Every structure is written in structure tokens, then in C-alpha cells.
Coordinates of C-alpha atoms and ligand atoms in Angstrom, one line a residue:
M1 CA -69.3 35.5 51.4
V2 CA -72.2 37.5 52.8
Y3 CA -73.3 38.3 49.3
K4 CA -73.4 34.6 48.4
W5 CA -75.4 33.8 51.6
L6 CA -77.9 36.6 50.9
E7 CA -78.2 35.4 47.3
S8 CA -79.0 31.8 48.4
I9 CA -81.6 33.1 50.8
H10 CA -83.1 35.2 48.1
S11 CA -83.3 32.3 45.6
K12 CA -85.0 30.1 48.3
L13 CA -87.5 32.8 49.1
L14 CA -88.3 33.6 45.5
P15 CA -88.3 30.4 43.5
T16 CA -88.3 30.9 39.7
T17 CA -90.4 29.2 37.0
C18 CA -89.0 28.3 33.5
R19 CA -90.5 30.7 30.9
L20 CA -90.6 27.9 28.3
C21 CA -92.0 24.8 30.1
C22 CA -93.2 26.1 33.5
A23 CA -91.0 23.7 35.4
P24 CA -89.1 25.0 38.5
G25 CA -86.3 27.3 37.2
L26 CA -82.6 27.5 38.1
P27 CA -81.7 29.9 40.9
D28 CA -82.5 33.5 39.9
M29 CA -83.2 32.4 36.3
E30 CA -86.5 32.0 34.5
L31 CA -85.2 28.8 32.9
C32 CA -84.9 25.1 33.8
R33 CA -81.8 23.2 33.3
H34 CA -83.2 21.3 30.2
C35 CA -84.6 24.4 28.4
R36 CA -81.4 26.3 29.2
A37 CA -79.3 23.5 27.5
D38 CA -81.7 23.5 24.4
L39 CA -81.2 27.2 23.7
P40 CA -79.4 28.0 20.4
W41 CA -76.0 28.6 22.0
L42 CA -73.1 29.7 19.9
T43 CA -70.0 28.0 21.1
H44 CA -67.3 28.3 18.5
T45 CA -67.4 31.7 16.8
C46 CA -65.2 34.1 14.9
P47 CA -63.6 36.4 17.6
R48 CA -64.1 39.5 15.4
C49 CA -67.7 39.1 14.2
A50 CA -69.1 36.2 16.3
V51 CA -70.3 34.2 13.3
P52 CA -70.2 30.4 13.9
M53 CA -67.0 28.8 12.8
P54 CA -66.7 25.1 11.8
A55 CA -64.5 23.6 14.4
A56 CA -62.7 21.3 12.0
T57 CA -61.0 24.1 9.9
G58 CA -58.6 25.3 12.6
A59 CA -58.9 28.8 11.2
T60 CA -58.7 31.6 13.8
I61 CA -61.1 34.1 12.1
C62 CA -63.9 33.5 9.6
P63 CA -63.4 33.8 5.8
K64 CA -65.3 37.1 5.6
C65 CA -63.1 38.7 8.2
Q66 CA -60.0 37.3 6.5
N67 CA -61.1 38.8 3.2
R68 CA -62.1 42.2 4.6
S69 CA -59.9 44.9 3.2
T70 CA -60.2 47.0 6.4
H71 CA -60.0 45.8 9.9
P72 CA -63.3 46.2 11.8
T73 CA -63.1 48.9 14.4
L74 CA -64.5 46.5 17.1
D75 CA -61.6 44.5 18.5
S76 CA -63.7 41.5 19.3
C77 CA -67.2 40.4 19.6
R78 CA -68.9 37.6 21.6
A79 CA -72.5 36.4 21.1
L80 CA -74.5 34.1 23.4
F81 CA -77.0 32.8 20.9
E82 CA -77.9 32.4 17.3
Y83 CA -80.8 34.8 16.5
R84 CA -83.6 32.2 16.2
N85 CA -86.4 30.6 18.2
P86 CA -87.0 31.2 21.1
V87 CA -84.3 33.9 21.5
D88 CA -85.7 36.0 18.6
D89 CA -89.2 36.1 20.2
W90 CA -87.7 37.0 23.6
I91 CA -85.8 39.9 22.0
L92 CA -88.9 41.2 20.3
A93 CA -90.9 40.9 23.6
M94 CA -88.1 42.8 25.4
K95 CA -87.9 45.6 22.8
F96 CA -91.5 46.1 21.9
H97 CA -93.6 44.6 24.7
Q98 CA -91.8 45.8 27.9
D99 CA -90.7 42.3 28.8
L100 CA -87.9 43.4 31.0
A101 CA -87.7 40.1 32.9
V102 CA -86.2 38.7 29.7
A103 CA -83.5 41.4 29.7
R104 CA -82.6 40.3 33.3
L105 CA -82.4 36.7 32.1
F106 CA -80.1 37.8 29.2
G107 CA -77.9 39.7 31.6
A108 CA -77.6 36.8 33.9
L109 CA -76.7 34.5 31.0
L110 CA -74.0 36.9 29.8
L111 CA -72.5 36.9 33.3
E112 CA -72.5 33.1 33.5
T113 CA -70.9 32.7 30.1
F114 CA -68.5 35.5 29.5
P115 CA -65.5 36.5 31.8
A116 CA -66.7 37.2 35.3
D117 CA -64.1 40.0 35.7
P118 CA -64.2 43.1 33.6
D119 CA -60.4 43.4 34.0
G120 CA -60.5 47.1 34.0
A121 CA -62.9 47.5 31.1
I122 CA -66.0 49.8 31.4
V123 CA -69.4 48.6 30.3
I124 CA -71.4 50.8 27.9
P125 CA -74.9 49.7 27.0
V126 CA -75.4 50.9 23.4
P127 CA -77.2 54.3 23.8
L128 CA -80.5 55.0 22.2
H129 CA -81.4 58.5 20.8
R130 CA -83.4 60.4 23.4
K131 CA -86.4 60.4 21.0
R132 CA -86.4 56.6 20.7
L133 CA -85.8 56.3 24.5
A134 CA -88.9 58.5 25.0
E135 CA -90.9 56.3 22.5
R136 CA -89.9 53.0 24.2
G137 CA -89.5 54.2 27.8
Y138 CA -86.3 52.2 28.4
N139 CA -83.1 51.2 26.7
Q140 CA -83.1 47.4 26.4
A141 CA -79.3 47.4 26.3
L142 CA -79.1 49.1 29.7
E143 CA -81.7 46.6 31.0
I144 CA -79.5 43.7 29.9
A145 CA -76.5 45.3 31.5
R146 CA -78.1 45.9 34.9
P147 CA -77.2 42.4 36.3
L148 CA -73.6 43.1 35.3
R149 CA -73.5 46.3 37.4
K150 CA -74.9 44.3 40.3
R151 CA -71.9 42.0 40.1
G152 CA -69.4 44.9 40.1
F153 CA -68.9 45.7 36.5
P154 CA -68.5 49.5 36.1
L155 CA -71.1 51.0 33.8
D156 CA -70.7 54.3 32.1
L157 CA -73.9 55.9 30.8
N158 CA -72.4 59.3 30.2
C159 CA -69.2 59.0 28.2
C160 CA -71.1 58.7 24.8
Y161 CA -74.5 59.4 23.4
R162 CA -76.5 59.0 20.2
R163 CA -76.6 62.5 18.6
R164 CA -78.5 61.6 15.5
Y165 CA -81.9 60.0 15.2
T166 CA -81.6 57.2 12.6
I167 CA -84.0 54.9 10.9
A168 CA -84.2 51.5 12.6
Q169 CA -81.4 49.4 11.2
S170 CA -83.9 46.4 10.9
A171 CA -85.8 48.5 8.3
L172 CA -82.8 48.8 6.0
P173 CA -80.9 46.4 3.7
A174 CA -77.5 45.3 4.9
T175 CA -75.7 47.5 2.4
S176 CA -77.3 50.8 3.7
R177 CA -76.8 50.1 7.4
G178 CA -73.3 51.6 7.6
A179 CA -74.3 54.8 5.9
N180 CA -77.4 55.1 8.1
L181 CA -75.2 55.1 11.2
R182 CA -72.4 57.3 10.1
G183 CA -71.9 60.1 12.7
A184 CA -74.7 58.8 14.8
F185 CA -72.7 58.7 18.1
S186 CA -70.6 61.3 19.9
T187 CA -68.5 61.3 23.1
N188 CA -68.3 63.6 26.1
G189 CA -64.6 64.3 26.3
L190 CA -61.4 62.3 26.0
L191 CA -61.3 58.5 26.8
D192 CA -57.5 58.2 26.6
G193 CA -56.4 54.6 27.1
R194 CA -59.7 53.3 28.4
R195 CA -61.1 49.9 27.5
F196 CA -64.8 49.3 26.9
I197 CA -67.3 46.4 26.6
L198 CA -70.3 47.4 24.6
I199 CA -73.6 45.6 25.4
D200 CA -76.3 45.2 22.8
D201 CA -79.2 42.8 22.0
V202 CA -78.5 41.8 18.3
F203 CA -75.5 41.8 16.0
T204 CA -76.6 41.6 12.3
T205 CA -74.1 43.5 10.2
G206 CA -72.3 45.0 13.2
A207 CA -72.8 48.5 11.7
T208 CA -74.1 50.0 15.0
L209 CA -71.4 48.5 17.2
N210 CA -68.6 49.3 14.8
E211 CA -69.7 52.9 14.4
L212 CA -69.9 53.3 18.2
A213 CA -66.4 51.6 18.5
R214 CA -65.0 54.0 15.9
T215 CA -66.4 57.0 17.7
L216 CA -64.9 55.8 21.1
K217 CA -61.5 55.2 19.5
R218 CA -61.5 58.6 17.9
S219 CA -61.8 60.0 21.4
G220 CA -58.8 57.9 22.5
A221 CA -60.3 54.5 23.6
E222 CA -57.6 51.8 23.5
R223 CA -59.8 48.7 23.0
V224 CA -63.5 48.1 22.4
E225 CA -65.2 44.8 22.5
A226 CA -68.8 43.8 22.3
W227 CA -71.0 41.3 24.1
V228 CA -74.3 40.7 22.4
V229 CA -77.2 38.4 23.2
A230 CA -77.8 37.1 19.7
R231 CA -76.0 37.0 16.3
T232 CA -78.0 36.8 13.0
V233 CA -76.6 33.9 11.0
Y234 CA -77.3 33.6 7.3
R235 CA -77.0 29.9 6.4
D236 CA -76.4 28.5 2.9
R237 CA -79.7 26.7 2.2
K238 CA -77.9 24.0 0.2
T239 CA -75.9 23.0 3.2
D240 CA -78.6 23.6 5.8
Ligands
ZN301 ZN1 -88.0 24.6 30.9
ZN302 ZN1 -65.6 37.0 11.3

């Protein structure tokens, strides 16, 4: 109650402006109602890999996940947006131009869209290697997760880490991404029966998130899901 009251005072004192059209923004959000609605939201997606699913088929998982010979290590994956304009530009600004306001916006949108209660799960922003952290100065996944911590989601920044410095996944073809990540993460001790929500910016092949999920499960984690800001979608040009 008091928290809500303080929040409403805060939003009145610090009005926001839409980062797309400069109209007055929604409370605590650099977006107006219209621009928010126009974002490339993903609504009906495969629960395992977050790829868009045609609503008409009635299938529960996408054909790729159905045909996969091995079950992905990640138990489920949710994505807010398709990775395209303006979300792709915002992600690049966040990663390479210190636009941390956009990370806060993404965190607020995750909170609004996905379950408001962690239900016992612990949030892990996908860790960066210490060398990349030193280069960038911040971990964008942690910046996205900060608004979740403010709302009471427990964050754990110590139970796992990136032990191997790897080439940026974006510089590699999809077929090499799994091998590039193998053995990249490690855990600090046992995680028996714990459940986790991984936070990351982009899901392309899922190699990073699946490798981290594999590492956590090897240490005893019971369930690992992922919440990501954007999902890369490869569309068939003939049907586009
Ligand atoms: Zn706007
Ligand atoms: Zn799928």
C-alpha cells in the first residue's frame, strides 16, 4: 500500500517522455500508450524456444522442437519481442552505447508481461566473463533484471559465473555457437532442487541459455526457464 502510494508520487514528480515520439510517457516508462502497442510483441510462441507459432495449428510446441532428437536443457523460454525495429536498435544502444535507461524499460516490460510472482524461483542475469565486463563496464542482463529485484524477485549473482572467455556469439554462424559455448559456465557449489529464471537480452539459437541451463542442472538445479527481451525470427521470404 505504502509502496504503491510512493510509486504514484514518484511518477507524478518525474513524468516520463516516450523515447519514440516524445509524447508524455506511461508512468515510470519511456513509452506512450500508442508506441507501446506498436512494438513487435510476440504473443503466441513455442513454450520451449519462444519462436512465434501460428495460432490456427493448435500444436503445443513448434515443429523444430517436435523434431529435435534431444530435449533442450532449458525447460521453457518466454520472449517479449521479435528482434526487429525498434527493439534491435534499443538492444544495440544498451549493449554498446551505455543506454541503461532502455535496460530499465525492458525490465519494466518483463515485469508487466510475465508472471509477477517468482513462485520460489531465483533470477540469474546471464553472467558475462570478467574480461567482457571490464570492456563494457556493466552486464546488460543485470541492468534488465534490476527492476525485477525492486519488485521482490530474488537475484543470485554468485551461484554461477562465466569461466571461459568466448568469441561473441553474434560473430559466429548458428552451427558453431553451441561448440563456442561448451564449458563456458561454472557454478559455485550445489544447487539441489532450486529453480531459476535466466534473464538475457536476445535469444537467437539459444546456445548460451541452454549451456547455462545445462551447467546449473549438472549442479542439481531442478528447473531452469528463461525470460528474454527479444527473439530472432527467421521468416520464410516466400510467405513473408
Ligand atoms: Zn510514443
Ligand atoms: Zn520451439
